[in-house]
Coordinates of C-alpha atoms in Angstrom, one line a residue:
M1456 CA -47.6 100.6 121.8
S1457 CA -45.0 102.2 119.8
G1458 CA -42.8 105.8 121.8
I1459 CA -43.6 107.0 118.5
L1460 CA -47.5 106.8 119.1
M1461 CA -47.3 107.5 122.3
M1462 CA -45.2 110.5 122.3
V1463 CA -47.8 111.9 119.5
I1464 CA -50.2 111.2 121.7
A1465 CA -48.6 113.3 124.3
I1466 CA -47.4 116.7 122.2
A1467 CA -50.8 116.6 120.6
V1468 CA -53.2 116.5 124.4
L1469 CA -50.6 119.0 126.0
G1470 CA -50.2 121.1 123.3
G1471 CA -53.9 121.7 123.0
A1472 CA -54.2 121.6 126.5
Y1473 CA -52.2 124.9 126.3
L1474 CA -54.1 126.4 123.8
L1475 CA -57.7 125.3 124.9
Y1476 CA -57.7 125.4 128.4
G1477 CA -55.0 127.3 129.5
R1478 CA -56.5 130.6 127.6
Y1479 CA -59.8 129.2 129.1
L1480 CA -58.9 129.8 132.1
Q1481 CA -56.8 132.6 131.1
K1482 CA -60.1 134.8 129.9
K1483 CA -62.3 132.9 132.9
W1484 CA -60.0 134.8 135.7
G1485 CA -59.0 138.0 133.7
I1486 CA -55.7 139.5 133.5
D1487 CA -54.7 142.9 133.2
P1488 CA -51.7 143.7 130.9
K1489 CA -51.8 147.6 131.9
A1490 CA -51.2 146.1 135.7
K1491 CA -48.1 147.4 137.9
T1492 CA -46.9 143.5 138.7
P1493 CA -45.2 143.4 142.5
A1494 CA -41.6 142.6 140.7
Y1495 CA -41.8 146.4 140.1
E1496 CA -44.6 147.8 142.8
L1497 CA -42.1 146.0 145.2
E1498 CA -39.0 145.6 143.5
D1499 CA -36.1 145.3 146.1
G1500 CA -33.1 144.1 144.0
V1501 CA -33.4 140.8 146.3
D1502 CA -36.4 138.9 146.1
Y1503 CA -38.4 141.1 143.9
V1504 CA -36.4 142.0 140.8
P1505 CA -38.4 142.3 136.9
A1506 CA -37.0 139.6 134.2
D1507 CA -37.7 138.7 130.7
T1508 CA -40.5 136.3 130.3
N1509 CA -37.8 133.1 128.8
V1510 CA -35.8 134.0 132.1
V1511 CA -38.5 133.5 134.9
F1512 CA -39.4 131.0 132.6
G1513 CA -36.9 129.3 132.7
H1514 CA -36.2 129.2 137.0
Q1515 CA -39.8 128.2 137.0
F1516 CA -39.1 125.1 134.4
A1517 CA -36.1 124.2 136.2
S1518 CA -37.0 124.3 139.8
I1519 CA -40.3 123.0 139.6
A1520 CA -38.3 119.7 137.0
G1521 CA -36.1 118.7 139.9
A1522 CA -35.8 114.7 139.6
G1523 CA -39.7 114.2 140.0
P1524 CA -40.7 113.6 136.5
I1525 CA -37.8 111.6 136.2
N1526 CA -38.0 109.2 139.1
G1527 CA -41.7 108.9 139.1
P1528 CA -42.9 107.3 136.5
I1529 CA -39.8 105.0 136.1
Q1530 CA -40.0 103.7 140.3
A1531 CA -44.3 103.7 138.9
A1532 CA -43.8 101.8 135.9
I1533 CA -44.4 98.9 137.7
F1534 CA -48.2 99.0 137.6
G1535 CA -47.7 99.2 133.4
W1536 CA -47.5 102.3 131.6
L1537 CA -51.3 103.0 130.9
P1538 CA -52.1 104.5 134.3
V1539 CA -48.7 105.8 134.1
L1540 CA -49.1 107.6 130.7
L1541 CA -53.0 108.2 132.1
W1542 CA -52.4 110.1 135.1
I1543 CA -49.5 112.3 133.8
L1544 CA -51.5 113.8 130.6
I1545 CA -55.3 113.9 132.6
G1546 CA -52.9 114.5 136.1
G1547 CA -50.3 117.2 134.6
V1548 CA -54.0 119.5 133.2
F1549 CA -56.6 119.0 134.8
F1550 CA -54.4 119.1 138.2
G1551 CA -51.2 120.5 137.7
A1552 CA -51.4 123.2 135.3
V1553 CA -54.1 124.6 136.9
Q1554 CA -52.9 124.5 140.3
D1555 CA -50.0 126.4 139.0
F1556 CA -51.5 128.7 137.3
A1557 CA -53.5 129.6 140.2
A1558 CA -50.9 129.4 142.9
M1559 CA -48.9 132.1 140.4
Y1560 CA -52.4 134.1 139.6
A1561 CA -53.4 134.1 143.5
S1562 CA -49.7 135.7 144.3
V1563 CA -49.9 138.1 141.7
K1564 CA -52.7 139.2 142.4
N1565 CA -51.1 139.5 146.4
K1566 CA -48.3 141.9 145.8
G1567 CA -46.4 138.7 145.9
R1568 CA -46.8 136.8 148.6
T1569 CA -46.7 133.4 149.1
I1570 CA -49.7 130.7 149.6
G1571 CA -49.3 131.3 153.8
Y1572 CA -50.3 135.0 153.2
I1573 CA -52.9 134.0 150.9
I1574 CA -54.2 131.2 153.2
E1575 CA -54.0 134.0 155.9
E1576 CA -55.8 137.6 154.5
Y1577 CA -58.8 134.3 153.1
I1578 CA -59.2 132.0 155.6
G1579 CA -57.8 133.5 158.7
K1580 CA -54.6 134.3 160.2
L1581 CA -54.3 130.1 162.2
G1582 CA -54.4 128.4 158.4
K1583 CA -51.5 130.6 157.6
K1584 CA -49.7 129.8 160.6
L1585 CA -49.9 126.0 161.0
F1586 CA -49.9 126.1 157.1
L1587 CA -45.8 128.4 156.8
L1588 CA -45.6 125.3 159.4
F1589 CA -46.3 123.0 156.9
C1590 CA -44.3 124.9 154.8
W1591 CA -41.3 124.8 156.4
L1592 CA -41.9 120.8 157.3
F1593 CA -42.3 119.7 153.8
C1594 CA -39.0 122.1 152.4
I1595 CA -36.7 119.8 154.7
L1596 CA -38.3 117.0 153.5
V1597 CA -37.1 118.0 150.0
V1598 CA -33.8 119.6 150.7
A1599 CA -32.9 116.1 152.4
A1600 CA -34.5 113.9 149.2
F1601 CA -32.7 116.0 146.2
A1602 CA -29.0 116.5 148.2
D1603 CA -29.0 112.9 148.9
V1604 CA -29.8 112.8 145.0
V1605 CA -27.4 115.2 143.4
A1606 CA -24.7 113.4 145.6
G1607 CA -25.0 110.8 144.6
T1608 CA -24.9 111.5 140.7
F1609 CA -21.9 113.4 141.3
N1610 CA -20.2 110.4 143.4
G1611 CA -17.2 110.0 141.4
F1612 CA -16.6 106.0 143.1
A1613 CA -18.3 102.6 143.0
A1614 CA -17.7 99.3 144.3
D1615 CA -18.3 96.1 141.8
E1616 CA -19.7 93.3 143.4
S1617 CA -16.3 92.3 144.6
G1618 CA -16.1 95.1 146.5
V1619 CA -13.1 97.1 144.4
I1620 CA -13.9 100.8 143.8
S1621 CA -13.0 102.5 140.7
K1622 CA -13.8 106.0 139.3
V1623 CA -17.0 106.7 137.5
A1624 CA -15.6 109.1 134.4
A1625 CA -19.5 110.9 133.5
N1626 CA -20.0 111.4 137.7
G1627 CA -17.1 113.1 137.4
S1628 CA -17.5 114.9 134.6
V1629 CA -21.2 115.8 136.0
A1630 CA -19.7 117.2 138.8
T1631 CA -17.1 119.4 137.0
T1632 CA -19.7 121.1 134.8
S1633 CA -22.8 121.6 137.8
M1634 CA -19.4 123.4 139.4
L1635 CA -18.3 125.7 137.0
F1636 CA -22.0 126.4 135.9
I1637 CA -22.1 128.3 139.2
L1638 CA -19.6 130.6 138.7
E1639 CA -20.8 130.7 134.9
A1640 CA -24.3 132.0 136.4
V1641 CA -22.9 134.1 138.5
V1642 CA -20.7 136.5 135.6
L1643 CA -24.1 136.1 133.5
G1644 CA -26.1 137.9 136.5
I1645 CA -23.8 140.4 136.3
I1646 CA -24.1 140.8 132.7
L1647 CA -27.7 140.3 133.2
K1648 CA -27.8 143.1 135.6
Y1649 CA -25.4 145.8 134.6
A1650 CA -24.5 145.4 130.3
K1651 CA -28.3 145.9 129.4
L1652 CA -27.8 143.3 126.2
N1653 CA -30.2 143.0 124.0
K1654 CA -32.0 139.2 124.6
W1655 CA -30.7 137.4 122.1
I1656 CA -26.4 138.3 122.3
N1657 CA -27.8 136.8 126.1
T1658 CA -28.8 134.2 124.8
V1659 CA -25.2 133.5 123.2
I1660 CA -23.1 134.3 125.7
A1661 CA -25.4 131.6 127.8
I1662 CA -24.9 129.1 125.5
F1663 CA -21.8 129.3 124.7
I1664 CA -20.3 128.9 128.4
L1665 CA -22.9 126.1 128.7
V1666 CA -20.8 124.3 125.8
A1667 CA -17.7 126.0 127.7
A1668 CA -18.7 124.3 130.9
V1669 CA -19.7 120.7 129.2
T1670 CA -16.4 120.7 127.2
L1671 CA -14.3 121.3 130.4
G1672 CA -16.0 119.2 132.6
L1673 CA -15.7 116.4 130.2
H1674 CA -12.2 116.7 130.2
F1675 CA -11.5 117.3 133.5
P1676 CA -13.5 115.2 136.1
I1677 CA -13.8 115.9 139.7
Y1678 CA -13.1 112.8 142.1
L1679 CA -14.7 113.0 145.6
S1680 CA -17.4 110.4 147.5
R1681 CA -20.7 110.8 148.3
E1682 CA -20.4 112.5 152.1
V1683 CA -17.3 114.5 150.8
W1684 CA -20.7 116.0 147.9
H1685 CA -22.6 116.3 150.9
V1686 CA -21.3 118.8 152.8
I1687 CA -20.1 120.8 149.3
I1688 CA -24.2 120.3 148.1
F1689 CA -25.1 122.0 151.6
A1690 CA -22.7 124.4 152.1
Y1691 CA -23.8 126.1 148.5
I1692 CA -27.0 125.4 148.9
L1693 CA -26.6 128.2 152.3
I1694 CA -25.0 130.6 149.9
A1695 CA -27.9 130.6 147.7
C1696 CA -30.7 130.6 149.3
V1697 CA -29.9 134.5 150.9
V1698 CA -27.8 136.0 148.2
P1699 CA -29.8 138.6 145.8
V1700 CA -31.9 136.0 143.3
W1701 CA -30.3 138.2 140.4
A1702 CA -26.6 137.7 141.3
L1703 CA -27.1 133.3 141.4
L1704 CA -30.4 131.7 141.2
Q1705 CA -31.9 133.3 137.6
P1706 CA -28.9 133.6 135.5
R1707 CA -28.6 129.7 136.8
D1708 CA -31.6 129.1 135.9
Y1709 CA -31.7 130.4 132.4
L1710 CA -28.7 128.5 131.7
N1711 CA -29.3 125.5 133.0
S1712 CA -33.1 126.0 131.5
Y1713 CA -30.9 126.0 127.8
L1714 CA -29.5 122.4 129.3
L1715 CA -33.1 120.6 129.9
I1716 CA -34.9 121.9 127.1
F1717 CA -32.3 121.1 124.8
M1718 CA -32.3 117.1 126.7
I1719 CA -36.0 117.9 126.2
A1720 CA -35.7 118.1 121.9
G1721 CA -32.7 115.8 122.2
A1722 CA -35.4 113.1 123.8
V1723 CA -38.1 113.1 121.6
I1724 CA -35.9 113.7 118.5
G1725 CA -34.1 110.2 119.6
V1726 CA -37.2 108.7 120.5
F1727 CA -38.5 110.3 116.4
A1728 CA -35.6 108.5 115.3
A1729 CA -34.8 104.8 117.5
N1730 CA -38.6 104.2 117.1
P1731 CA -38.9 101.9 120.4
S1732 CA -40.6 99.7 120.9
C1733 CA -43.4 99.2 124.7
N1734 CA -41.1 96.6 126.9
L1735 CA -43.9 97.6 129.7
K1736 CA -47.4 95.0 130.2
A1737 CA -50.6 97.8 129.6
F1738 CA -51.4 97.0 133.3
T1739 CA -50.0 95.1 136.0
G1740 CA -52.9 95.0 138.6
F1741 CA -53.6 96.9 141.1
N1742 CA -51.7 95.7 143.7
V1743 CA -48.1 94.9 143.0
D1744 CA -45.9 93.7 145.4
G1745 CA -47.5 94.6 148.0
Q1746 CA -47.5 98.7 146.5
Y1747 CA -51.4 99.3 145.8
L1748 CA -51.5 101.3 142.9
F1749 CA -54.4 103.5 144.8
P1750 CA -52.9 105.7 146.4
I1751 CA -48.8 104.8 145.2
L1752 CA -49.3 106.4 142.0
F1753 CA -50.7 109.1 142.2
V1754 CA -48.0 109.9 145.1
T1755 CA -44.9 108.3 143.2
I1756 CA -46.0 110.9 139.8
A1757 CA -45.8 114.1 141.4
C1758 CA -43.9 115.7 139.1
G1759 CA -45.5 115.5 135.4
A1760 CA -48.3 114.9 137.0
V1761 CA -49.8 117.5 140.2
S1762 CA -47.2 118.5 143.0
G1763 CA -47.9 120.2 145.7
F1764 CA -44.4 121.9 145.2
H1765 CA -45.0 124.3 141.9
S1766 CA -47.7 125.9 144.6
L1767 CA -44.1 126.8 146.6
V1768 CA -41.9 128.3 143.5
S1769 CA -45.0 129.9 141.7
S1770 CA -45.8 131.5 144.2
G1771 CA -43.1 131.9 146.8
T1772 CA -40.0 133.3 143.8
A1773 CA -41.7 133.1 140.1
S1774 CA -44.7 135.3 141.0
K1775 CA -42.4 138.3 142.0
Q1776 CA -39.9 137.9 139.1
I1777 CA -43.2 138.7 136.6
K1778 CA -43.0 141.6 134.7
N1779 CA -46.2 141.1 132.6
E1780 CA -49.4 139.6 133.7
K1781 CA -49.8 137.8 130.2
N1782 CA -46.5 136.3 131.1
M1783 CA -48.2 134.0 134.1
L1784 CA -49.5 131.5 131.4
P1785 CA -46.7 130.7 129.8
V1786 CA -45.0 130.8 133.0
S1787 CA -46.5 128.7 134.7
F1788 CA -49.7 126.5 133.0
G1789 CA -46.6 125.9 130.4
A1790 CA -43.8 125.0 132.5
M1791 CA -46.6 122.2 133.7
L1792 CA -46.9 120.8 130.7
M1793 CA -43.3 120.9 129.6
E1794 CA -42.5 119.0 133.0
S1795 CA -45.5 116.5 131.9
M1796 CA -43.5 116.2 128.1
L1797 CA -40.4 115.1 130.3
A1798 CA -42.2 113.1 132.2
V1799 CA -43.4 110.8 129.9
I1800 CA -40.4 110.2 128.0
A1801 CA -39.3 109.3 131.1
L1802 CA -41.7 106.1 130.8
I1803 CA -40.6 105.8 127.2
A1804 CA -37.5 105.3 128.0
V1805 CA -38.3 102.7 131.0
A1806 CA -40.8 100.9 128.8
S1807 CA -38.0 100.6 126.2
F1808 CA -35.8 98.1 128.4
A1809 CA -36.4 94.5 128.2
Q1810 CA -36.8 92.8 132.2
G1811 CA -33.7 93.2 133.7
E1812 CA -31.6 94.3 130.7
A1813 CA -31.5 98.0 132.3
A1814 CA -29.7 96.1 135.7
A1815 CA -27.3 94.1 132.8
Q1816 CA -25.8 97.3 131.4
G1817 CA -25.3 98.4 135.3
L1818 CA -28.3 101.0 135.1
T1819 CA -29.4 100.8 138.7
T1820 CA -31.0 103.5 139.9
Q1821 CA -33.8 105.7 137.4
P1822 CA -31.5 109.5 136.3
Q1823 CA -29.2 106.2 135.1
I1824 CA -31.6 104.9 132.8
F1825 CA -33.9 107.4 132.2
A1826 CA -29.8 108.8 130.2
G1827 CA -29.0 105.0 129.3
A1828 CA -32.8 104.7 126.7
I1829 CA -31.8 108.2 125.7
A1830 CA -28.2 107.1 125.0
N1831 CA -29.9 104.3 123.3
F1832 CA -31.9 105.8 121.5
L1833 CA -29.9 108.6 119.9
S1834 CA -26.6 106.7 119.3
V1835 CA -29.0 105.8 115.6
I1836 CA -28.6 108.7 114.3
G1837 CA -24.9 108.6 115.0
L1838 CA -23.9 110.3 118.7
P1839 CA -21.9 108.5 121.0
H1840 CA -23.2 106.5 123.7
S1841 CA -20.6 107.4 126.0
L1842 CA -21.3 111.1 125.3
V1843 CA -24.5 111.5 125.5
F1844 CA -25.3 109.9 128.5
T1845 CA -22.8 112.4 130.2
L1846 CA -24.8 115.1 129.2
I1847 CA -28.3 113.3 130.5
N1848 CA -26.8 112.7 133.4
L1849 CA -25.4 116.6 133.6
A1850 CA -29.4 117.9 132.1
V1851 CA -31.0 114.8 135.5
S1852 CA -27.9 116.6 138.1
A1853 CA -29.4 120.2 136.5
F1854 CA -32.6 119.8 137.7
A1855 CA -31.9 118.6 141.5
L1856 CA -29.7 121.1 142.0
T1857 CA -31.9 123.8 141.0
S1858 CA -34.9 122.6 142.4
L1859 CA -32.1 122.8 145.3
D1860 CA -31.5 125.7 146.2
S1861 CA -35.2 128.0 145.2
V1862 CA -37.6 124.8 147.7
A1863 CA -34.6 126.4 150.7
R1864 CA -35.6 129.6 150.3
V1865 CA -38.9 128.6 150.2
G1866 CA -38.6 127.8 153.0
R1867 CA -36.0 130.2 154.4
L1868 CA -38.7 132.5 154.1
S1869 CA -41.8 130.4 155.5
F1870 CA -40.1 129.9 158.6
Q1871 CA -39.2 133.3 159.0
E1872 CA -43.2 134.5 157.8
F1873 CA -44.4 131.9 160.5
F1874 CA -42.8 134.8 162.5
M1875 CA -44.3 137.5 161.9
D1876 CA -47.8 139.2 161.0
D1877 CA -48.9 142.5 159.3
D1878 CA -49.0 144.6 163.7
V1879 CA -45.2 143.2 164.1
D1880 CA -42.9 146.6 164.4
E1881 CA -40.3 146.1 163.1
D1882 CA -37.8 148.2 164.1
N1883 CA -38.7 147.2 168.0
M1884 CA -38.9 143.8 167.8
S1885 CA -37.8 141.8 171.0
I1886 CA -34.3 139.4 170.2
F1887 CA -36.2 135.9 170.3
L1888 CA -38.5 137.3 166.9
K1889 CA -34.8 139.8 165.7
I1890 CA -33.7 135.7 165.8
V1891 CA -36.4 133.9 164.1
T1892 CA -36.5 136.2 161.6
N1893 CA -32.7 136.4 160.3
K1894 CA -32.6 134.5 157.3
Y1895 CA -29.1 133.6 158.4
F1896 CA -30.8 132.1 161.4
A1897 CA -33.7 130.7 159.3
T1898 CA -31.5 129.1 156.1
I1899 CA -29.2 127.2 159.2
L1900 CA -31.9 125.4 160.7
T1901 CA -33.1 124.6 157.9
L1902 CA -30.3 123.4 156.5
V1903 CA -29.5 121.5 159.6
L1904 CA -32.2 119.3 159.8
S1905 CA -32.2 118.6 156.1
Y1906 CA -28.8 117.2 156.5
L1907 CA -29.8 115.2 159.1
L1908 CA -32.1 113.4 157.0
A1909 CA -30.1 113.2 153.8
K1910 CA -27.7 110.9 155.9
V1911 CA -30.8 108.5 156.1
G1912 CA -30.9 108.2 152.2
Y1913 CA -32.8 108.9 149.2
A1914 CA -35.2 106.0 149.2
E1915 CA -36.0 106.1 152.6
I1916 CA -37.5 110.0 152.5
W1917 CA -38.9 108.9 149.0
P1918 CA -42.7 107.8 150.5
L1919 CA -43.0 110.8 153.0
F1920 CA -41.7 113.6 150.9
G1921 CA -44.6 112.5 147.6
S1922 CA -46.9 111.6 150.4
A1923 CA -46.2 115.6 151.6
N1924 CA -45.7 116.5 148.7
Q1925 CA -49.7 116.2 146.8
L1926 CA -50.8 117.0 150.8
L1927 CA -49.0 120.4 149.9
S1928 CA -51.2 120.4 146.7
V1929 CA -54.5 119.8 148.3
L1930 CA -53.5 122.7 150.6
A1931 CA -52.7 125.1 147.9
L1932 CA -55.2 124.0 145.5
V1933 CA -57.9 125.1 148.8
A1934 CA -56.5 128.8 149.1
C1935 CA -56.6 129.1 145.1
A1936 CA -60.1 128.5 145.5
V1937 CA -61.1 130.6 148.0
F1938 CA -59.8 133.1 146.5
L1939 CA -61.3 132.5 143.4
K1940 CA -64.6 132.8 145.3
K1941 CA -64.0 135.6 147.6
T1942 CA -63.0 137.7 144.9
K1943 CA -65.8 136.6 142.9
R1944 CA -64.3 134.6 139.4
Q1945 CA -64.9 131.2 138.9
G1946 CA -62.8 128.4 140.4
A1947 CA -65.2 125.1 140.1
M1948 CA -62.3 123.2 138.1
L1949 CA -59.6 123.6 141.2
W1950 CA -62.4 121.0 143.2
I1951 CA -62.3 118.0 141.7
P1952 CA -58.0 117.7 141.6
M1953 CA -58.5 118.8 145.9
V1954 CA -61.0 116.0 147.3
F1955 CA -59.3 113.7 144.9
M1956 CA -56.3 114.4 146.5
M1957 CA -57.2 114.8 149.6
A1958 CA -58.1 111.2 149.0
V1959 CA -55.0 110.1 147.9
T1960 CA -52.8 111.9 150.8
F1961 CA -54.4 111.0 153.8
S1962 CA -54.4 107.0 152.9
A1963 CA -50.7 107.3 151.5
L1964 CA -49.3 109.8 155.4
G1965 CA -52.1 107.6 157.2
M1966 CA -50.4 104.2 155.4
T1967 CA -47.0 105.6 155.7
I1968 CA -47.2 106.5 159.5
V1969 CA -48.5 102.3 159.8
K1970 CA -45.1 100.9 158.6
L1971 CA -42.6 103.3 160.5
S1972 CA -44.8 102.4 163.8
K1973 CA -44.9 98.7 162.8
A1974 CA -41.1 98.9 162.8
F1975 CA -40.8 101.5 165.6
M1976 CA -42.7 98.2 167.4
A1977 CA -40.0 95.5 166.2
T1978 CA -36.6 97.1 165.9
G1979 CA -36.8 100.4 167.2
L1980 CA -36.5 103.6 165.1
S1981 CA -33.1 105.1 163.9
L1982 CA -32.6 109.3 164.3
G1983 CA -33.6 109.3 160.3
N1984 CA -36.5 107.5 160.6
T1985 CA -37.8 108.4 164.1
L1986 CA -37.5 112.1 162.2
Q1987 CA -39.4 110.4 159.6
L1988 CA -41.8 110.0 162.1
V1989 CA -42.5 113.0 164.0
F1990 CA -42.8 114.5 160.4
A1991 CA -45.4 112.8 158.7
V1992 CA -47.9 112.6 162.4
L1993 CA -47.4 116.2 162.0
L1994 CA -47.4 116.9 158.7
L1995 CA -50.5 114.7 158.8
I1996 CA -52.4 116.8 161.5
L1997 CA -51.5 120.4 159.6
G1998 CA -52.9 119.5 156.8
V1999 CA -55.9 118.0 158.3
I2000 CA -56.6 121.1 159.8
V2001 CA -55.8 123.9 157.6
A2002 CA -57.9 122.0 155.3
V2003 CA -61.3 121.7 157.2
Q2004 CA -60.5 125.5 157.5
G2005 CA -60.3 126.1 153.6
I2006 CA -63.3 124.0 153.1
K2007 CA -65.0 125.9 156.1
K2008 CA -65.1 129.1 153.7
L2009 CA -65.4 127.5 150.7
M2010 CA -69.1 125.7 152.3
E2011 CA -69.8 129.5 153.6
K2012 CA -72.5 131.5 151.6
S2013 CA -71.1 134.4 149.5
K2014 CA -71.9 138.1 151.7

């Protein structure tokens, strides 16, 4: 199959899904364009901040994408292009987009509260407590994995086979541009909040400062080691997840969304210009190098198909910024389908290389393979290979950096909510409650544990992250299904995704626990692997208990 044919199929399926299935769900569940959304009803200038559709879409898309829709399909390509493509399209439409829309819909209809509160309201207080603990542990894993990805992308040095260390200009440029993005986002945030300019003027300003950051980054690269970047990134996350969303989160995601959309548009143009051939087999087998297609394929490709993390963004941050209920469909359902398109592009990218060709060109990581392929495609129309390669790497790092502070904020909120109940008197709390519900304490504790896990390395964390992520999607689907049932809305479309993902995640987590246990019996475990084993066991136990509680509620006869 050619790259163009694969792209055309994806555009037709995803575009048709939005126009038909998305609008069907919107009509089935019902929206009220005249209703006062939580962003207005509970506006506090910190988390609840009304924003235009394009701004919230930018936040949602940039936050949910991360590095996942690029890394996952490239890693899963060992099973062949056909199962990868089928899972992206089927999973993206009937699993992921439905979950994201349902999570945002349930949140907006419940004062912008998180999935944890939805569980408390419709399943029970114990379910909420266990879910919030699960979310907090999961967020630690996400921050650890993505922080290591970003640090690796920014790493200004590399050693060749003989051990000679040299500077990596592309990484240095990406690092400079990313740091400038953060500074420019603060300026843009002030403009968006206080200047009250027309949205088209805001768009021109955003694109101008985006181009300026890229230009300066290309000419003034920063060369720092991976370890130093670890420290800088965690310091940034600490600040980003406690400041008001209008000051950094919204404008930074607004900026990044343009970069990411330009990247996807450029990649699509490149595919149509180059029409790359597919050098992957359609199917290589159910067992490849000890990796089983079930459940490995379905936890490796999360972002792009279905990802539990999306439900945290949809209900944790984006739902608090929705101006009008009619905006939920494009922001949630639409952003998910856009991510599925990116995953298809990643599949086309890795398929364009013959066996061993990418490694021969020095492309060893998934982002490098993706960037190298897109640069090859666009060089056909005369664009400089090195420039495109740097810009694509920049966009990938923007994905991951955007997810970092969003998920850290969600982790902080989950930890705080764990200790808060509706009957807690905030003016007369005990010293213990005042400490654990303090946003600075919750943030620092979350980031310290994430930092320890980040030292283990992205590759080691990813299998556990993938399993936990998909189990989170199970819990989100259960919670949304119960909500829809209790509010007399149709929720049958969530049942098949929910049951299938249960089978996937319980299998994957069980395999991870067995693997880590064998390592412990053989050689003992390091601090990082010990944390992984503890996390895996806790996540499995918590997930099973919450899922069972939710299913019991689903099985109850309606009163």
